[in-house]
């Protein structure tokens, strides 16, 4: 274990410790914003300490007052906190059920409205889309989805699952594609060792779903996938 990995582990423990009183106050006053605000500030403080040099392009395509479904490629465990920090506004995430078992963090995710998906159940994805659509209609949330469904094992761009696209069609909100480069090198799947280096996030113009239907969904999937792939390295997107 290198010093950077040890430092990142200590910062993660500190995050959980500091999150406990924030969660307690948020639950007491039934207000979700303190958890979200604290998490974004903490992540922004941590990145340079652990050696992540983050560049974000396309911020002009982000509007806190506009509901969207954000979709990005998934290279590393880092991607979720990174995108949550980079995207302004009332953002929530659809994520695998197991993450909600994390101590303290899982409780916070449930309280603020993150939506778990149980990929082992046939209707797990449908229930998640239904729940996310309800929250979008009732509370005005945007959602972040990694349409590959899981982190890449070899650094290569994977095929897309369609749940997030059904959510966008059902809600009638645009999709904002985003590409992530660099996080696989810093912390690949299956490794707890953390490296340092550049990370690049690029947001693209929103893709309207108004002209698409269930029958033309494959064309929408391909358009978003091609957009995200356009900023990836050749070895990340061999297709």
mmCIF file of N, CA and C in Angstrom, residues 83-171:
data_model
loop_
_atom_site.group_PDB
_atom_site.id
_atom_site.type_symbol
_atom_site.label_atom_id
_atom_site.label_comp_id
_atom_site.label_asym_id
_atom_site.label_seq_id
_atom_site.Cartn_x
_atom_site.Cartn_y
_atom_site.Cartn_z
ATOM 1 N N UNK A 83 -18.548 12.743 -10.522
ATOM 2 C CA UNK A 83 -19.655 13.336 -11.266
ATOM 3 C C UNK A 83 -20.624 14.053 -10.333
ATOM 4 N N UNK A 84 -20.824 13.512 -9.138
ATOM 5 C CA UNK A 84 -21.698 14.175 -8.173
ATOM 6 C C UNK A 84 -21.141 15.545 -7.807
ATOM 7 N N UNK A 85 -19.820 15.635 -7.709
ATOM 8 C CA UNK A 85 -19.166 16.917 -7.418
ATOM 9 C C UNK A 85 -19.261 17.871 -8.605
ATOM 10 N N UNK A 86 -19.141 17.351 -9.820
ATOM 11 C CA UNK A 86 -19.044 18.203 -11.012
ATOM 12 C C UNK A 86 -20.392 18.736 -11.489
ATOM 13 N N UNK A 87 -21.479 18.028 -11.184
ATOM 14 C CA UNK A 87 -22.800 18.398 -11.703
ATOM 15 C C UNK A 87 -23.549 19.221 -10.656
ATOM 16 N N UNK A 88 -23.954 20.439 -10.983
ATOM 17 C CA UNK A 88 -24.681 21.274 -10.019
ATOM 18 C C UNK A 88 -26.158 20.895 -9.950
ATOM 19 N N UNK A 89 -26.829 21.426 -8.955
ATOM 20 C CA UNK A 89 -28.273 21.242 -8.871
ATOM 21 C C UNK A 89 -28.685 20.008 -8.092
ATOM 22 N N UNK A 90 -29.991 19.763 -8.025
ATOM 23 C CA UNK A 90 -30.536 18.645 -7.234
ATOM 24 C C UNK A 90 -30.347 17.305 -7.945
ATOM 25 N N UNK A 91 -29.137 16.781 -7.878
ATOM 26 C CA UNK A 91 -28.787 15.545 -8.583
ATOM 27 C C UNK A 91 -28.937 14.336 -7.667
ATOM 28 N N UNK A 92 -29.484 13.260 -8.231
ATOM 29 C CA UNK A 92 -29.527 11.974 -7.550
ATOM 30 C C UNK A 92 -28.921 10.925 -8.485
ATOM 31 N N UNK A 93 -28.663 9.733 -7.942
ATOM 32 C CA UNK A 93 -27.954 8.704 -8.699
ATOM 33 C C UNK A 93 -28.715 7.387 -8.630
ATOM 34 N N UNK A 94 -28.781 6.680 -9.748
ATOM 35 C CA UNK A 94 -29.231 5.291 -9.757
ATOM 36 C C UNK A 94 -27.979 4.427 -9.658
ATOM 37 N N UNK A 95 -27.905 3.592 -8.644
ATOM 38 C CA UNK A 95 -26.674 2.851 -8.382
ATOM 39 C C UNK A 95 -26.997 1.449 -7.885
ATOM 40 N N UNK A 96 -26.007 0.568 -7.946
ATOM 41 C CA UNK A 96 -26.279 -0.822 -7.564
ATOM 42 C C UNK A 96 -26.601 -0.928 -6.079
ATOM 43 N N UNK A 97 -27.458 -1.867 -5.772
ATOM 44 C CA UNK A 97 -28.027 -2.013 -4.432
ATOM 45 C C UNK A 97 -26.966 -2.180 -3.348
ATOM 46 N N UNK A 98 -25.877 -2.879 -3.663
ATOM 47 C CA UNK A 98 -24.864 -3.180 -2.660
ATOM 48 C C UNK A 98 -24.201 -1.961 -2.062
ATOM 49 N N UNK A 99 -24.128 -0.864 -2.817
ATOM 50 C CA UNK A 99 -23.477 0.348 -2.307
ATOM 51 C C UNK A 99 -24.236 0.918 -1.112
ATOM 52 N N UNK A 100 -25.544 0.699 -1.083
ATOM 53 C CA UNK A 100 -26.343 1.229 0.020
ATOM 54 C C UNK A 100 -26.102 0.477 1.325
ATOM 55 N N UNK A 101 -25.310 -0.582 1.281
ATOM 56 C CA UNK A 101 -24.964 -1.292 2.511
ATOM 57 C C UNK A 101 -23.749 -0.680 3.210
ATOM 58 N N UNK A 102 -23.098 0.274 2.564
ATOM 59 C CA UNK A 102 -21.947 0.920 3.182
ATOM 60 C C UNK A 102 -22.377 1.659 4.449
ATOM 61 N N UNK A 103 -21.612 1.561 5.530
ATOM 62 C CA UNK A 103 -22.005 2.224 6.781
ATOM 63 C C UNK A 103 -22.069 3.739 6.624
ATOM 64 N N UNK A 104 -23.089 4.330 7.181
ATOM 65 C CA UNK A 104 -23.334 5.780 7.189
ATOM 66 C C UNK A 104 -23.616 6.293 5.778
ATOM 67 N N UNK A 105 -22.709 6.033 4.843
ATOM 68 C CA UNK A 105 -22.880 6.520 3.474
ATOM 69 C C UNK A 105 -24.164 5.971 2.867
ATOM 70 N N UNK A 106 -24.427 4.679 3.073
ATOM 71 C CA UNK A 106 -25.646 4.080 2.545
ATOM 72 C C UNK A 106 -26.899 4.717 3.118
ATOM 73 N N UNK A 107 -26.887 5.006 4.417
ATOM 74 C CA UNK A 107 -28.025 5.679 5.048
ATOM 75 C C UNK A 107 -28.254 7.057 4.442
ATOM 76 N N UNK A 108 -27.161 7.778 4.209
ATOM 77 C CA UNK A 108 -27.264 9.110 3.602
ATOM 78 C C UNK A 108 -27.849 9.024 2.199
ATOM 79 N N UNK A 109 -27.382 8.047 1.433
ATOM 80 C CA UNK A 109 -27.877 7.888 0.067
ATOM 81 C C UNK A 109 -29.374 7.603 0.048
ATOM 82 N N UNK A 110 -29.824 6.740 0.943
ATOM 83 C CA UNK A 110 -31.256 6.447 1.018
ATOM 84 C C UNK A 110 -32.050 7.686 1.428
ATOM 85 N N UNK A 111 -31.529 8.421 2.395
ATOM 86 C CA UNK A 111 -32.254 9.585 2.908
ATOM 87 C C UNK A 111 -32.407 10.668 1.845
ATOM 88 N N UNK A 112 -31.348 10.906 1.057
ATOM 89 C CA UNK A 112 -31.420 12.002 0.084
ATOM 90 C C UNK A 112 -32.156 11.601 -1.190
ATOM 91 N N UNK A 113 -32.394 10.295 -1.404
ATOM 92 C CA UNK A 113 -33.189 9.890 -2.558
ATOM 93 C C UNK A 113 -32.442 9.194 -3.670
ATOM 94 N N UNK A 114 -31.260 8.652 -3.386
ATOM 95 C CA UNK A 114 -30.588 7.832 -4.386
ATOM 96 C C UNK A 114 -31.412 6.550 -4.583
ATOM 97 N N UNK A 115 -31.401 6.041 -5.794
ATOM 98 C CA UNK A 115 -32.260 4.901 -6.133
ATOM 99 C C UNK A 115 -31.417 3.655 -6.387
ATOM 100 N N UNK A 116 -31.629 2.589 -5.611
ATOM 101 C CA UNK A 116 -30.868 1.354 -5.839
ATOM 102 C C UNK A 116 -31.483 0.526 -6.958
ATOM 103 N N UNK A 117 -30.645 -0.231 -7.636
ATOM 104 C CA UNK A 117 -31.133 -1.180 -8.644
ATOM 105 C C UNK A 117 -30.600 -2.561 -8.285
ATOM 106 N N UNK A 118 -31.498 -3.527 -8.257
ATOM 107 C CA UNK A 118 -31.128 -4.914 -7.966
ATOM 108 C C UNK A 118 -31.015 -5.649 -9.294
ATOM 109 N N UNK A 119 -29.792 -5.796 -9.778
ATOM 110 C CA UNK A 119 -29.584 -6.387 -11.100
ATOM 111 C C UNK A 119 -29.828 -7.892 -11.113
ATOM 112 N N UNK A 120 -29.945 -8.509 -9.928
ATOM 113 C CA UNK A 120 -30.174 -9.952 -9.871
ATOM 114 C C UNK A 120 -31.643 -10.305 -10.084
ATOM 115 N N UNK A 121 -32.516 -9.336 -9.924
ATOM 116 C CA UNK A 121 -33.951 -9.573 -10.097
ATOM 117 C C UNK A 121 -34.393 -9.109 -11.478
ATOM 118 N N UNK A 122 -35.271 -9.874 -12.083
ATOM 119 C CA UNK A 122 -35.711 -9.590 -13.444
ATOM 120 C C UNK A 122 -36.346 -8.212 -13.551
ATOM 121 N N UNK A 123 -37.149 -7.841 -12.560
ATOM 122 C CA UNK A 123 -37.859 -6.563 -12.599
ATOM 123 C C UNK A 123 -37.164 -5.484 -11.775
ATOM 124 N N UNK A 124 -35.929 -5.759 -11.340
ATOM 125 C CA UNK A 124 -35.219 -4.785 -10.521
ATOM 126 C C UNK A 124 -35.004 -3.464 -11.233
ATOM 127 N N UNK A 125 -34.619 -3.522 -12.506
ATOM 128 C CA UNK A 125 -34.393 -2.305 -13.280
ATOM 129 C C UNK A 125 -35.669 -1.528 -13.515
ATOM 130 N N UNK A 126 -36.779 -2.242 -13.732
ATOM 131 C CA UNK A 126 -38.065 -1.578 -13.964
ATOM 132 C C UNK A 126 -38.499 -0.816 -12.720
ATOM 133 N N UNK A 127 -38.346 -1.449 -11.573
ATOM 134 C CA UNK A 127 -38.719 -0.776 -10.316
ATOM 135 C C UNK A 127 -37.865 0.470 -10.079
ATOM 136 N N UNK A 128 -36.603 0.392 -10.426
ATOM 137 C CA UNK A 128 -35.712 1.542 -10.237
ATOM 138 C C UNK A 128 -36.110 2.701 -11.137
ATOM 139 N N UNK A 129 -36.441 2.394 -12.384
ATOM 140 C CA UNK A 129 -36.892 3.436 -13.313
ATOM 141 C C UNK A 129 -38.186 4.062 -12.808
ATOM 142 N N UNK A 130 -39.112 3.231 -12.329
ATOM 143 C CA UNK A 130 -40.379 3.751 -11.797
ATOM 144 C C UNK A 130 -40.134 4.694 -10.619
ATOM 145 N N UNK A 131 -39.248 4.297 -9.712
ATOM 146 C CA UNK A 131 -38.961 5.112 -8.535
ATOM 147 C C UNK A 131 -38.279 6.419 -8.927
ATOM 148 N N UNK A 132 -37.317 6.352 -9.839
ATOM 149 C CA UNK A 132 -36.622 7.563 -10.278
ATOM 150 C C UNK A 132 -37.579 8.516 -10.991
ATOM 151 N N UNK A 133 -38.456 7.975 -11.836
ATOM 152 C CA UNK A 133 -39.424 8.819 -12.543
ATOM 153 C C UNK A 133 -40.362 9.515 -11.559
ATOM 154 N N UNK A 134 -40.748 8.800 -10.505
ATOM 155 C CA UNK A 134 -41.603 9.395 -9.476
ATOM 156 C C UNK A 134 -40.895 10.556 -8.780
ATOM 157 N N UNK A 135 -39.625 10.376 -8.434
ATOM 158 C CA UNK A 135 -38.864 11.430 -7.763
ATOM 159 C C UNK A 135 -38.633 12.626 -8.680
ATOM 160 N N UNK A 136 -38.430 12.366 -9.952
ATOM 161 C CA UNK A 136 -38.256 13.467 -10.904
ATOM 162 C C UNK A 136 -39.525 14.292 -11.009
ATOM 163 N N UNK A 137 -40.668 13.620 -11.049
ATOM 164 C CA UNK A 137 -41.941 14.327 -11.174
ATOM 165 C C UNK A 137 -42.315 15.056 -9.888
ATOM 166 N N UNK A 138 -42.012 14.436 -8.740
ATOM 167 C CA UNK A 138 -42.468 14.984 -7.458
ATOM 168 C C UNK A 138 -41.512 16.001 -6.865
ATOM 169 N N UNK A 139 -40.201 15.786 -7.056
ATOM 170 C CA UNK A 139 -39.213 16.638 -6.387
ATOM 171 C C UNK A 139 -38.310 17.405 -7.344
ATOM 172 N N UNK A 140 -38.449 17.185 -8.629
ATOM 173 C CA UNK A 140 -37.662 17.955 -9.591
ATOM 174 C C UNK A 140 -36.210 17.548 -9.695
ATOM 175 N N UNK A 141 -35.883 16.312 -9.324
ATOM 176 C CA UNK A 141 -34.498 15.855 -9.378
ATOM 177 C C UNK A 141 -34.044 15.611 -10.811
ATOM 178 N N UNK A 142 -32.731 15.704 -11.020
ATOM 179 C CA UNK A 142 -32.064 15.117 -12.177
ATOM 180 C C UNK A 142 -31.398 13.832 -11.698
ATOM 181 N N UNK A 143 -31.074 12.950 -12.643
ATOM 182 C CA UNK A 143 -30.440 11.686 -12.267
ATOM 183 C C UNK A 143 -29.176 11.441 -13.066
ATOM 184 N N UNK A 144 -28.199 10.844 -12.393
ATOM 185 C CA UNK A 144 -26.966 10.385 -13.027
ATOM 186 C C UNK A 144 -27.031 8.873 -13.159
ATOM 187 N N UNK A 145 -26.716 8.393 -14.365
ATOM 188 C CA UNK A 145 -26.736 6.958 -14.642
ATOM 189 C C UNK A 145 -25.472 6.596 -15.409
ATOM 190 N N UNK A 146 -24.900 5.467 -15.068
ATOM 191 C CA UNK A 146 -23.805 4.902 -15.853
ATOM 192 C C UNK A 146 -24.399 3.777 -16.698
ATOM 193 N N UNK A 147 -24.715 4.057 -17.966
ATOM 194 C CA UNK A 147 -25.477 3.088 -18.772
ATOM 195 C C UNK A 147 -24.743 1.786 -19.074
ATOM 196 N N UNK A 148 -23.429 1.739 -18.843
ATOM 197 C CA UNK A 148 -22.731 0.457 -18.993
ATOM 198 C C UNK A 148 -23.142 -0.524 -17.895
ATOM 199 N N UNK A 149 -23.686 0.007 -16.810
ATOM 200 C CA UNK A 149 -24.216 -0.835 -15.749
ATOM 201 C C UNK A 149 -23.211 -1.249 -14.697
ATOM 202 N N UNK A 150 -21.938 -1.217 -15.029
ATOM 203 C CA UNK A 150 -20.892 -1.603 -14.091
ATOM 204 C C UNK A 150 -19.567 -1.025 -14.557
ATOM 205 N N UNK A 151 -18.587 -1.012 -13.675
ATOM 206 C CA UNK A 151 -17.270 -0.496 -14.053
ATOM 207 C C UNK A 151 -16.586 -1.429 -15.051
ATOM 208 N N UNK A 152 -15.857 -0.832 -15.977
ATOM 209 C CA UNK A 152 -15.106 -1.629 -16.935
ATOM 210 C C UNK A 152 -14.023 -2.441 -16.227
ATOM 211 N N UNK A 153 -13.797 -3.661 -16.709
ATOM 212 C CA UNK A 153 -12.761 -4.511 -16.123
ATOM 213 C C UNK A 153 -11.399 -4.295 -16.773
ATOM 214 N N UNK A 154 -11.400 -3.832 -18.018
ATOM 215 C CA UNK A 154 -10.139 -3.719 -18.766
ATOM 216 C C UNK A 154 -9.873 -2.324 -19.312
ATOM 217 N N UNK A 155 -10.696 -1.336 -18.908
ATOM 218 C CA UNK A 155 -10.511 0.024 -19.382
ATOM 219 C C UNK A 155 -11.244 0.336 -20.669
ATOM 220 N N UNK A 156 -11.898 -0.664 -21.254
ATOM 221 C CA UNK A 156 -12.574 -0.458 -22.535
ATOM 222 C C UNK A 156 -14.046 -0.099 -22.333
ATOM 223 N N UNK A 157 -14.526 0.712 -23.261
ATOM 224 C CA UNK A 157 -15.917 1.151 -23.278
ATOM 225 C C UNK A 157 -16.815 -0.058 -23.525
ATOM 226 N N UNK A 158 -17.903 -0.188 -22.736
ATOM 227 C CA UNK A 158 -18.778 -1.353 -22.820
ATOM 228 C C UNK A 158 -20.110 -1.007 -23.487
ATOM 229 N N UNK A 159 -20.894 -2.038 -23.771
ATOM 230 C CA UNK A 159 -22.224 -1.833 -24.338
ATOM 231 C C UNK A 159 -23.142 -1.212 -23.284
ATOM 232 N N UNK A 160 -24.244 -0.610 -23.755
ATOM 233 C CA UNK A 160 -25.157 0.111 -22.870
ATOM 234 C C UNK A 160 -26.384 -0.726 -22.518
ATOM 235 N N UNK A 161 -26.833 -0.598 -21.281
ATOM 236 C CA UNK A 161 -28.147 -1.069 -20.875
ATOM 237 C C UNK A 161 -29.138 0.076 -21.092
ATOM 238 N N UNK A 162 -30.408 -0.242 -21.152
ATOM 239 C CA UNK A 162 -31.380 0.745 -21.642
ATOM 240 C C UNK A 162 -32.236 1.400 -20.564
ATOM 241 N N UNK A 163 -32.063 1.005 -19.303
ATOM 242 C CA UNK A 163 -32.924 1.542 -18.262
ATOM 243 C C UNK A 163 -32.937 3.058 -18.185
ATOM 244 N N UNK A 164 -31.765 3.681 -18.283
ATOM 245 C CA UNK A 164 -31.686 5.136 -18.218
ATOM 246 C C UNK A 164 -32.383 5.817 -19.375
ATOM 247 N N UNK A 165 -32.385 5.166 -20.520
ATOM 248 C CA UNK A 165 -33.048 5.731 -21.693
ATOM 249 C C UNK A 165 -34.566 5.648 -21.539
ATOM 250 N N UNK A 166 -35.051 4.556 -20.950
ATOM 251 C CA UNK A 166 -36.480 4.465 -20.643
ATOM 252 C C UNK A 166 -36.882 5.570 -19.670
ATOM 253 N N UNK A 167 -36.016 5.864 -18.700
ATOM 254 C CA UNK A 167 -36.301 6.929 -17.737
ATOM 255 C C UNK A 167 -36.411 8.277 -18.439
ATOM 256 N N UNK A 168 -35.495 8.557 -19.354
ATOM 257 C CA UNK A 168 -35.527 9.831 -20.080
ATOM 258 C C UNK A 168 -36.786 9.940 -20.935
ATOM 259 N N UNK A 169 -37.151 8.854 -21.625
ATOM 260 C CA UNK A 169 -38.361 8.871 -22.452
ATOM 261 C C UNK A 169 -39.598 9.070 -21.586
ATOM 262 N N UNK A 170 -39.653 8.357 -20.492
ATOM 263 C CA UNK A 170 -40.830 8.444 -19.619
ATOM 264 C C UNK A 170 -40.968 9.824 -19.001
ATOM 265 N N UNK A 171 -39.852 10.430 -18.625
ATOM 266 C CA UNK A 171 -39.885 11.744 -17.973
ATOM 267 C C UNK A 171 -39.913 12.893 -18.970
#
